[in-house]
Amino acid sequence: MNRKKNNQSEYFQMVYRLVRMIPPGRVTSYGAIARFLGDPRGARVVGWAMNDAHYQSEYVPAHRVVNRVGMLTGKHHFGSSEAMKELLESEGIYVLNDCIQDFKSRFWDPLKELDQDAFF
DNA sequence: CGGGTGACTCGAC
DNA sequence: CGTCGAGCCACCC
């Protein structure tokens, strides 16, 4: 069977498009992205999308996506384990022990900040 | 086609 | 409080 890589699927593209809309200096979570896309349990799939984000031709700021408590669980998927942290700190987000400091006020919830109708 | 996996999350205990 | 286990869904072998 011809099961080609489906990382160009519409769902993945929506994930990438949304991630690109995250303002610099702000972060969001996999679950928040999934919920915004109408898939409350799709957090792991968003993680999958991030896994392929590296191969997208257009830049995807995957470092602005962390898990729901603000931990850099995906840092090992960057070039070096410090790359993600440094990208964040270059935007003014401070990271201590893989945790985003002041995560609550840095959190960017697409459901609140973005118009769903405009996105789709 | 079935089984394994993960950059997640939520609810029990 | 914290730790643990079970869903969850797309992708890969």
PDB file of N, CA and C in Angstrom, chain A residues 36-108:
ATOM      1  N   PHE A  36      -8.258  24.588  19.711  1.00  0.00           N
ATOM      2  CA  PHE A  36      -8.603  25.645  18.757  1.00  0.00           C
ATOM      3  C   PHE A  36      -8.980  25.038  17.414  1.00  0.00           C
ATOM      4  N   LEU A  37      -8.335  23.963  17.053  1.00  0.00           N
ATOM      5  CA  LEU A  37      -8.618  23.319  15.771  1.00  0.00           C
ATOM      6  C   LEU A  37      -9.810  22.382  15.861  1.00  0.00           C
ATOM      7  N   GLY A  38     -10.475  22.377  17.027  1.00  0.00           N
ATOM      8  CA  GLY A  38     -11.692  21.591  17.172  1.00  0.00           C
ATOM      9  C   GLY A  38     -11.449  20.144  17.516  1.00  0.00           C
ATOM     10  N   ASP A  39     -10.273  19.853  18.036  1.00  0.00           N
ATOM     11  CA  ASP A  39      -9.922  18.478  18.360  1.00  0.00           C
ATOM     12  C   ASP A  39      -9.356  18.420  19.779  1.00  0.00           C
ATOM     13  N   PRO A  40     -10.231  18.400  20.776  1.00  0.00           N
ATOM     14  CA  PRO A  40      -9.809  18.517  22.181  1.00  0.00           C
ATOM     15  C   PRO A  40      -8.801  17.451  22.597  1.00  0.00           C
ATOM     16  N   ARG A  41      -8.810  16.326  21.941  1.00  0.00           N
ATOM     17  CA  ARG A  41      -7.896  15.249  22.351  1.00  0.00           C
ATOM     18  C   ARG A  41      -6.761  15.056  21.373  1.00  0.00           C
ATOM     19  N   GLY A  42      -6.528  16.060  20.573  1.00  0.00           N
ATOM     20  CA  GLY A  42      -5.515  15.909  19.538  1.00  0.00           C
ATOM     21  C   GLY A  42      -4.150  16.441  19.917  1.00  0.00           C
ATOM     22  N   ALA A  43      -3.914  16.621  21.215  1.00  0.00           N
ATOM     23  CA  ALA A  43      -2.652  17.219  21.651  1.00  0.00           C
ATOM     24  C   ALA A  43      -1.452  16.430  21.136  1.00  0.00           C
ATOM     25  N   ARG A  44      -1.550  15.108  21.201  1.00  0.00           N
ATOM     26  CA  ARG A  44      -0.406  14.283  20.772  1.00  0.00           C
ATOM     27  C   ARG A  44      -0.175  14.420  19.284  1.00  0.00           C
ATOM     28  N   VAL A  45      -1.257  14.601  18.542  1.00  0.00           N
ATOM     29  CA  VAL A  45      -1.107  14.764  17.103  1.00  0.00           C
ATOM     30  C   VAL A  45      -0.402  16.081  16.795  1.00  0.00           C
ATOM     31  N   VAL A  46      -0.706  17.095  17.596  1.00  0.00           N
ATOM     32  CA  VAL A  46      -0.008  18.369  17.422  1.00  0.00           C
ATOM     33  C   VAL A  46       1.483  18.151  17.652  1.00  0.00           C
ATOM     34  N   GLY A  47       1.808  17.331  18.630  1.00  0.00           N
ATOM     35  CA  GLY A  47       3.205  16.982  18.868  1.00  0.00           C
ATOM     36  C   GLY A  47       3.809  16.330  17.635  1.00  0.00           C
ATOM     37  N   TRP A  48       3.053  15.459  17.010  1.00  0.00           N
ATOM     38  CA  TRP A  48       3.499  14.809  15.779  1.00  0.00           C
ATOM     39  C   TRP A  48       3.777  15.845  14.701  1.00  0.00           C
ATOM     40  N   ALA A  49       2.868  16.792  14.590  1.00  0.00           N
ATOM     41  CA  ALA A  49       3.037  17.835  13.580  1.00  0.00           C
ATOM     42  C   ALA A  49       4.325  18.604  13.835  1.00  0.00           C
ATOM     43  N   MET A  50       4.591  18.896  15.100  1.00  0.00           N
ATOM     44  CA  MET A  50       5.817  19.621  15.437  1.00  0.00           C
ATOM     45  C   MET A  50       7.042  18.811  15.055  1.00  0.00           C
ATOM     46  N   ASN A  51       6.902  17.502  15.160  1.00  0.00           N
ATOM     47  CA  ASN A  51       8.007  16.627  14.807  1.00  0.00           C
ATOM     48  C   ASN A  51       8.425  16.833  13.356  1.00  0.00           C
ATOM     49  N   ASP A  52       7.460  17.089  12.499  1.00  0.00           N
ATOM     50  CA  ASP A  52       7.738  17.305  11.083  1.00  0.00           C
ATOM     51  C   ASP A  52       7.891  18.783  10.739  1.00  0.00           C
ATOM     52  N   ALA A  53       7.654  19.639  11.720  1.00  0.00           N
ATOM     53  CA  ALA A  53       7.708  21.074  11.458  1.00  0.00           C
ATOM     54  C   ALA A  53       9.085  21.468  10.920  1.00  0.00           C
ATOM     55  N   HIS A  54      10.070  20.739  11.389  1.00  0.00           N
ATOM     56  CA  HIS A  54      11.448  21.032  10.993  1.00  0.00           C
ATOM     57  C   HIS A  54      11.637  20.931   9.480  1.00  0.00           C
ATOM     58  N   TYR A  55      10.853  20.064   8.844  1.00  0.00           N
ATOM     59  CA  TYR A  55      11.024  19.820   7.413  1.00  0.00           C
ATOM     60  C   TYR A  55      10.161  20.729   6.547  1.00  0.00           C
ATOM     61  N   GLN A  56       9.377  21.581   7.167  1.00  0.00           N
ATOM     62  CA  GLN A  56       8.541  22.496   6.395  1.00  0.00           C
ATOM     63  C   GLN A  56       9.410  23.556   5.731  1.00  0.00           C
ATOM     64  N   SER A  57       8.987  23.961   4.542  1.00  0.00           N
ATOM     65  CA  SER A  57       9.770  24.964   3.830  1.00  0.00           C
ATOM     66  C   SER A  57       9.632  26.327   4.502  1.00  0.00           C
ATOM     67  N   GLU A  58       8.431  26.587   5.020  1.00  0.00           N
ATOM     68  CA  GLU A  58       8.235  27.854   5.734  1.00  0.00           C
ATOM     69  C   GLU A  58       8.531  27.674   7.210  1.00  0.00           C
ATOM     70  N   TYR A  59       9.154  28.658   7.793  1.00  0.00           N
ATOM     71  CA  TYR A  59       9.599  28.578   9.177  1.00  0.00           C
ATOM     72  C   TYR A  59       8.422  28.392  10.147  1.00  0.00           C
ATOM     73  N   VAL A  60       8.580  27.455  11.041  1.00  0.00           N
ATOM     74  CA  VAL A  60       7.579  27.229  12.079  1.00  0.00           C
ATOM     75  C   VAL A  60       8.242  27.415  13.446  1.00  0.00           C
ATOM     76  N   PRO A  61       7.824  28.421  14.194  1.00  0.00           N
ATOM     77  CA  PRO A  61       8.437  28.683  15.506  1.00  0.00           C
ATOM     78  C   PRO A  61       8.014  27.673  16.558  1.00  0.00           C
ATOM     79  N   ALA A  62       8.474  26.465  16.395  1.00  0.00           N
ATOM     80  CA  ALA A  62       8.040  25.379  17.272  1.00  0.00           C
ATOM     81  C   ALA A  62       8.473  25.579  18.719  1.00  0.00           C
ATOM     82  N   HIS A  63       9.438  26.453  18.927  1.00  0.00           N
ATOM     83  CA  HIS A  63       9.910  26.678  20.297  1.00  0.00           C
ATOM     84  C   HIS A  63       8.878  27.418  21.131  1.00  0.00           C
ATOM     85  N   ARG A  64       7.869  28.004  20.468  1.00  0.00           N
ATOM     86  CA  ARG A  64       6.833  28.719  21.217  1.00  0.00           C
ATOM     87  C   ARG A  64       5.707  27.791  21.638  1.00  0.00           C
ATOM     88  N   VAL A  65       5.890  26.507  21.417  1.00  0.00           N
ATOM     89  CA  VAL A  65       4.877  25.533  21.821  1.00  0.00           C
ATOM     90  C   VAL A  65       5.463  24.608  22.884  1.00  0.00           C
ATOM     91  N   VAL A  66       4.832  24.594  24.044  1.00  0.00           N
ATOM     92  CA  VAL A  66       5.288  23.746  25.141  1.00  0.00           C
ATOM     93  C   VAL A  66       4.099  22.971  25.698  1.00  0.00           C
ATOM     94  N   ASN A  67       4.339  22.161  26.699  1.00  0.00           N
ATOM     95  CA  ASN A  67       3.200  21.421  27.240  1.00  0.00           C
ATOM     96  C   ASN A  67       2.391  22.304  28.189  1.00  0.00           C
ATOM     97  N   ARG A  68       1.368  21.770  28.774  1.00  0.00           N
ATOM     98  CA  ARG A  68       0.380  22.625  29.434  1.00  0.00           C
ATOM     99  C   ARG A  68       0.889  23.282  30.704  1.00  0.00           C
ATOM    100  N   VAL A  69       1.987  22.797  31.272  1.00  0.00           N
ATOM    101  CA  VAL A  69       2.515  23.426  32.468  1.00  0.00           C
ATOM    102  C   VAL A  69       3.742  24.293  32.172  1.00  0.00           C
ATOM    103  N   GLY A  70       4.069  24.413  30.904  1.00  0.00           N
ATOM    104  CA  GLY A  70       5.157  25.304  30.537  1.00  0.00           C
ATOM    105  C   GLY A  70       6.529  24.672  30.561  1.00  0.00           C
ATOM    106  N   MET A  71       6.588  23.358  30.390  1.00  0.00           N
ATOM    107  CA  MET A  71       7.895  22.702  30.351  1.00  0.00           C
ATOM    108  C   MET A  71       8.340  22.446  28.921  1.00  0.00           C
ATOM    109  N   LEU A  72       9.644  22.541  28.715  1.00  0.00           N
ATOM    110  CA  LEU A  72      10.188  22.392  27.354  1.00  0.00           C
ATOM    111  C   LEU A  72      10.379  20.914  27.019  1.00  0.00           C
ATOM    112  N   THR A  73       9.296  20.199  26.946  1.00  0.00           N
ATOM    113  CA  THR A  73       9.394  18.759  26.729  1.00  0.00           C
ATOM    114  C   THR A  73       9.944  18.402  25.348  1.00  0.00           C
ATOM    115  N   GLY A  74       9.901  19.346  24.428  1.00  0.00           N
ATOM    116  CA  GLY A  74      10.337  19.026  23.077  1.00  0.00           C
ATOM    117  C   GLY A  74      11.725  19.512  22.750  1.00  0.00           C
ATOM    118  N   LYS A  75      12.464  19.917  23.749  1.00  0.00           N
ATOM    119  CA  LYS A  75      13.754  20.557  23.455  1.00  0.00           C
ATOM    120  C   LYS A  75      14.741  19.608  22.793  1.00  0.00           C
ATOM    121  N   HIS A  76      14.603  18.312  23.044  1.00  0.00           N
ATOM    122  CA  HIS A  76      15.560  17.374  22.454  1.00  0.00           C
ATOM    123  C   HIS A  76      15.353  17.203  20.948  1.00  0.00           C
ATOM    124  N   HIS A  77      14.254  17.712  20.461  1.00  0.00           N
ATOM    125  CA  HIS A  77      14.000  17.615  19.022  1.00  0.00           C
ATOM    126  C   HIS A  77      14.587  18.782  18.256  1.00  0.00           C
ATOM    127  N   PHE A  78      15.168  19.718  18.982  1.00  0.00           N
ATOM    128  CA  PHE A  78      15.896  20.796  18.313  1.00  0.00           C
ATOM    129  C   PHE A  78      17.345  20.352  18.112  1.00  0.00           C
ATOM    130  N   GLY A  79      18.061  21.139  17.386  1.00  0.00           N
ATOM    131  CA  GLY A  79      19.436  20.782  17.074  1.00  0.00           C
ATOM    132  C   GLY A  79      20.221  20.381  18.309  1.00  0.00           C
ATOM    133  N   SER A  80      20.220  21.254  19.284  1.00  0.00           N
ATOM    134  CA  SER A  80      20.847  20.938  20.557  1.00  0.00           C
ATOM    135  C   SER A  80      19.818  21.149  21.653  1.00  0.00           C
ATOM    136  N   SER A  81      20.082  20.585  22.812  1.00  0.00           N
ATOM    137  CA  SER A  81      19.089  20.678  23.869  1.00  0.00           C
ATOM    138  C   SER A  81      18.973  22.093  24.420  1.00  0.00           C
ATOM    139  N   GLU A  82      19.931  22.945  24.038  1.00  0.00           N
ATOM    140  CA  GLU A  82      19.874  24.334  24.506  1.00  0.00           C
ATOM    141  C   GLU A  82      19.238  25.270  23.482  1.00  0.00           C
ATOM    142  N   ALA A  83      19.065  24.775  22.260  1.00  0.00           N
ATOM    143  CA  ALA A  83      18.586  25.631  21.176  1.00  0.00           C
ATOM    144  C   ALA A  83      17.219  26.223  21.496  1.00  0.00           C
ATOM    145  N   MET A  84      16.336  25.391  21.987  1.00  0.00           N
ATOM    146  CA  MET A  84      14.972  25.854  22.255  1.00  0.00           C
ATOM    147  C   MET A  84      14.983  26.941  23.329  1.00  0.00           C
ATOM    148  N   LYS A  85      15.725  26.670  24.380  1.00  0.00           N
ATOM    149  CA  LYS A  85      15.824  27.642  25.467  1.00  0.00           C
ATOM    150  C   LYS A  85      16.378  28.977  24.983  1.00  0.00           C
ATOM    151  N   GLU A  86      17.413  28.903  24.143  1.00  0.00           N
ATOM    152  CA  GLU A  86      18.039  30.142  23.691  1.00  0.00           C
ATOM    153  C   GLU A  86      17.131  30.928  22.764  1.00  0.00           C
ATOM    154  N   LEU A  87      16.371  30.201  21.945  1.00  0.00           N
ATOM    155  CA  LEU A  87      15.407  30.883  21.085  1.00  0.00           C
ATOM    156  C   LEU A  87      14.392  31.641  21.936  1.00  0.00           C
ATOM    157  N   LEU A  88      13.916  30.990  22.980  1.00  0.00           N
ATOM    158  CA  LEU A  88      12.937  31.627  23.849  1.00  0.00           C
ATOM    159  C   LEU A  88      13.535  32.831  24.570  1.00  0.00           C
ATOM    160  N   GLU A  89      14.731  32.668  25.071  1.00  0.00           N
ATOM    161  CA  GLU A  89      15.341  33.765  25.824  1.00  0.00           C
ATOM    162  C   GLU A  89      15.664  34.944  24.922  1.00  0.00           C
ATOM    163  N   SER A  90      15.912  34.648  23.647  1.00  0.00           N
ATOM    164  CA  SER A  90      16.156  35.744  22.712  1.00  0.00           C
ATOM    165  C   SER A  90      14.892  36.559  22.474  1.00  0.00           C
ATOM    166  N   GLU A  91      13.747  35.982  22.865  1.00  0.00           N
ATOM    167  CA  GLU A  91      12.478  36.716  22.740  1.00  0.00           C
ATOM    168  C   GLU A  91      12.040  37.271  24.086  1.00  0.00           C
ATOM    169  N   GLY A  92      12.885  37.109  25.081  1.00  0.00           N
ATOM    170  CA  GLY A  92      12.555  37.668  26.396  1.00  0.00           C
ATOM    171  C   GLY A  92      11.823  36.718  27.314  1.00  0.00           C
ATOM    172  N   ILE A  93      11.762  35.440  26.912  1.00  0.00           N
ATOM    173  CA  ILE A  93      11.130  34.435  27.764  1.00  0.00           C
ATOM    174  C   ILE A  93      12.218  33.693  28.536  1.00  0.00           C
ATOM    175  N   TYR A  94      12.142  33.727  29.839  1.00  0.00           N
ATOM    176  CA  TYR A  94      13.206  33.119  30.641  1.00  0.00           C
ATOM    177  C   TYR A  94      12.853  31.696  31.036  1.00  0.00           C
ATOM    178  N   VAL A  95      13.870  30.839  30.944  1.00  0.00           N
ATOM    179  CA  VAL A  95      13.673  29.417  31.182  1.00  0.00           C
ATOM    180  C   VAL A  95      14.587  28.954  32.309  1.00  0.00           C
ATOM    181  N   LEU A  96      14.004  28.262  33.271  1.00  0.00           N
ATOM    182  CA  LEU A  96      14.788  27.745  34.385  1.00  0.00           C
ATOM    183  C   LEU A  96      14.432  26.284  34.594  1.00  0.00           C
ATOM    184  N   ASN A  97      15.415  25.421  34.515  1.00  0.00           N
ATOM    185  CA  ASN A  97      15.178  23.979  34.673  1.00  0.00           C
ATOM    186  C   ASN A  97      14.099  23.476  33.714  1.00  0.00           C
ATOM    187  N   ASP A  98      14.198  23.921  32.460  1.00  0.00           N
ATOM    188  CA  ASP A  98      13.245  23.508  31.417  1.00  0.00           C
ATOM    189  C   ASP A  98      11.840  24.024  31.643  1.00  0.00           C
ATOM    190  N   CYS A  99      11.667  24.927  32.582  1.00  0.00           N
ATOM    191  CA  CYS A  99      10.342  25.499  32.835  1.00  0.00           C
ATOM    192  C   CYS A  99      10.325  26.971  32.445  1.00  0.00           C
ATOM    193  N   ILE A 100       9.260  27.368  31.766  1.00  0.00           N
ATOM    194  CA  ILE A 100       9.116  28.765  31.385  1.00  0.00           C
ATOM    195  C   ILE A 100       8.717  29.575  32.609  1.00  0.00           C
ATOM    196  N   GLN A 101       9.489  30.619  32.889  1.00  0.00           N
ATOM    197  CA  GLN A 101       9.175  31.457  34.043  1.00  0.00           C
ATOM    198  C   GLN A 101       7.997  32.359  33.725  1.00  0.00           C
ATOM    199  N   ASP A 102       7.139  32.537  34.713  1.00  0.00           N
ATOM    200  CA  ASP A 102       5.960  33.392  34.549  1.00  0.00           C
ATOM    201  C   ASP A 102       5.109  32.901  33.378  1.00  0.00           C
ATOM    202  N   PHE A 103       4.992  31.591  33.314  1.00  0.00           N
ATOM    203  CA  PHE A 103       4.296  30.959  32.188  1.00  0.00           C
ATOM    204  C   PHE A 103       2.867  31.472  32.035  1.00  0.00           C
ATOM    205  N   LYS A 104       2.230  31.682  33.160  1.00  0.00           N
ATOM    206  CA  LYS A 104       0.815  32.071  33.124  1.00  0.00           C
ATOM    207  C   LYS A 104       0.586  33.350  32.320  1.00  0.00           C
ATOM    208  N   SER A 105       1.437  34.339  32.557  1.00  0.00           N
ATOM    209  CA  SER A 105       1.230  35.610  31.853  1.00  0.00           C
ATOM    210  C   SER A 105       1.814  35.566  30.444  1.00  0.00           C
ATOM    211  N   ARG A 106       2.659  34.579  30.171  1.00  0.00           N
ATOM    212  CA  ARG A 106       3.226  34.420  28.831  1.00  0.00           C
ATOM    213  C   ARG A 106       2.328  33.592  27.933  1.00  0.00           C
ATOM    214  N   PHE A 107       1.418  32.875  28.555  1.00  0.00           N
ATOM    215  CA  PHE A 107       0.574  31.950  27.803  1.00  0.00           C
ATOM    216  C   PHE A 107      -0.324  32.701  26.819  1.00  0.00           C
ATOM    217  N   TRP A 108      -0.364  32.196  25.620  1.00  0.00           N
ATOM    218  CA  TRP A 108      -1.159  32.802  24.551  1.00  0.00           C
ATOM    219  C   TRP A 108      -2.212  31.790  24.109  1.00  0.00           C
TER     220      TRP A 108
END
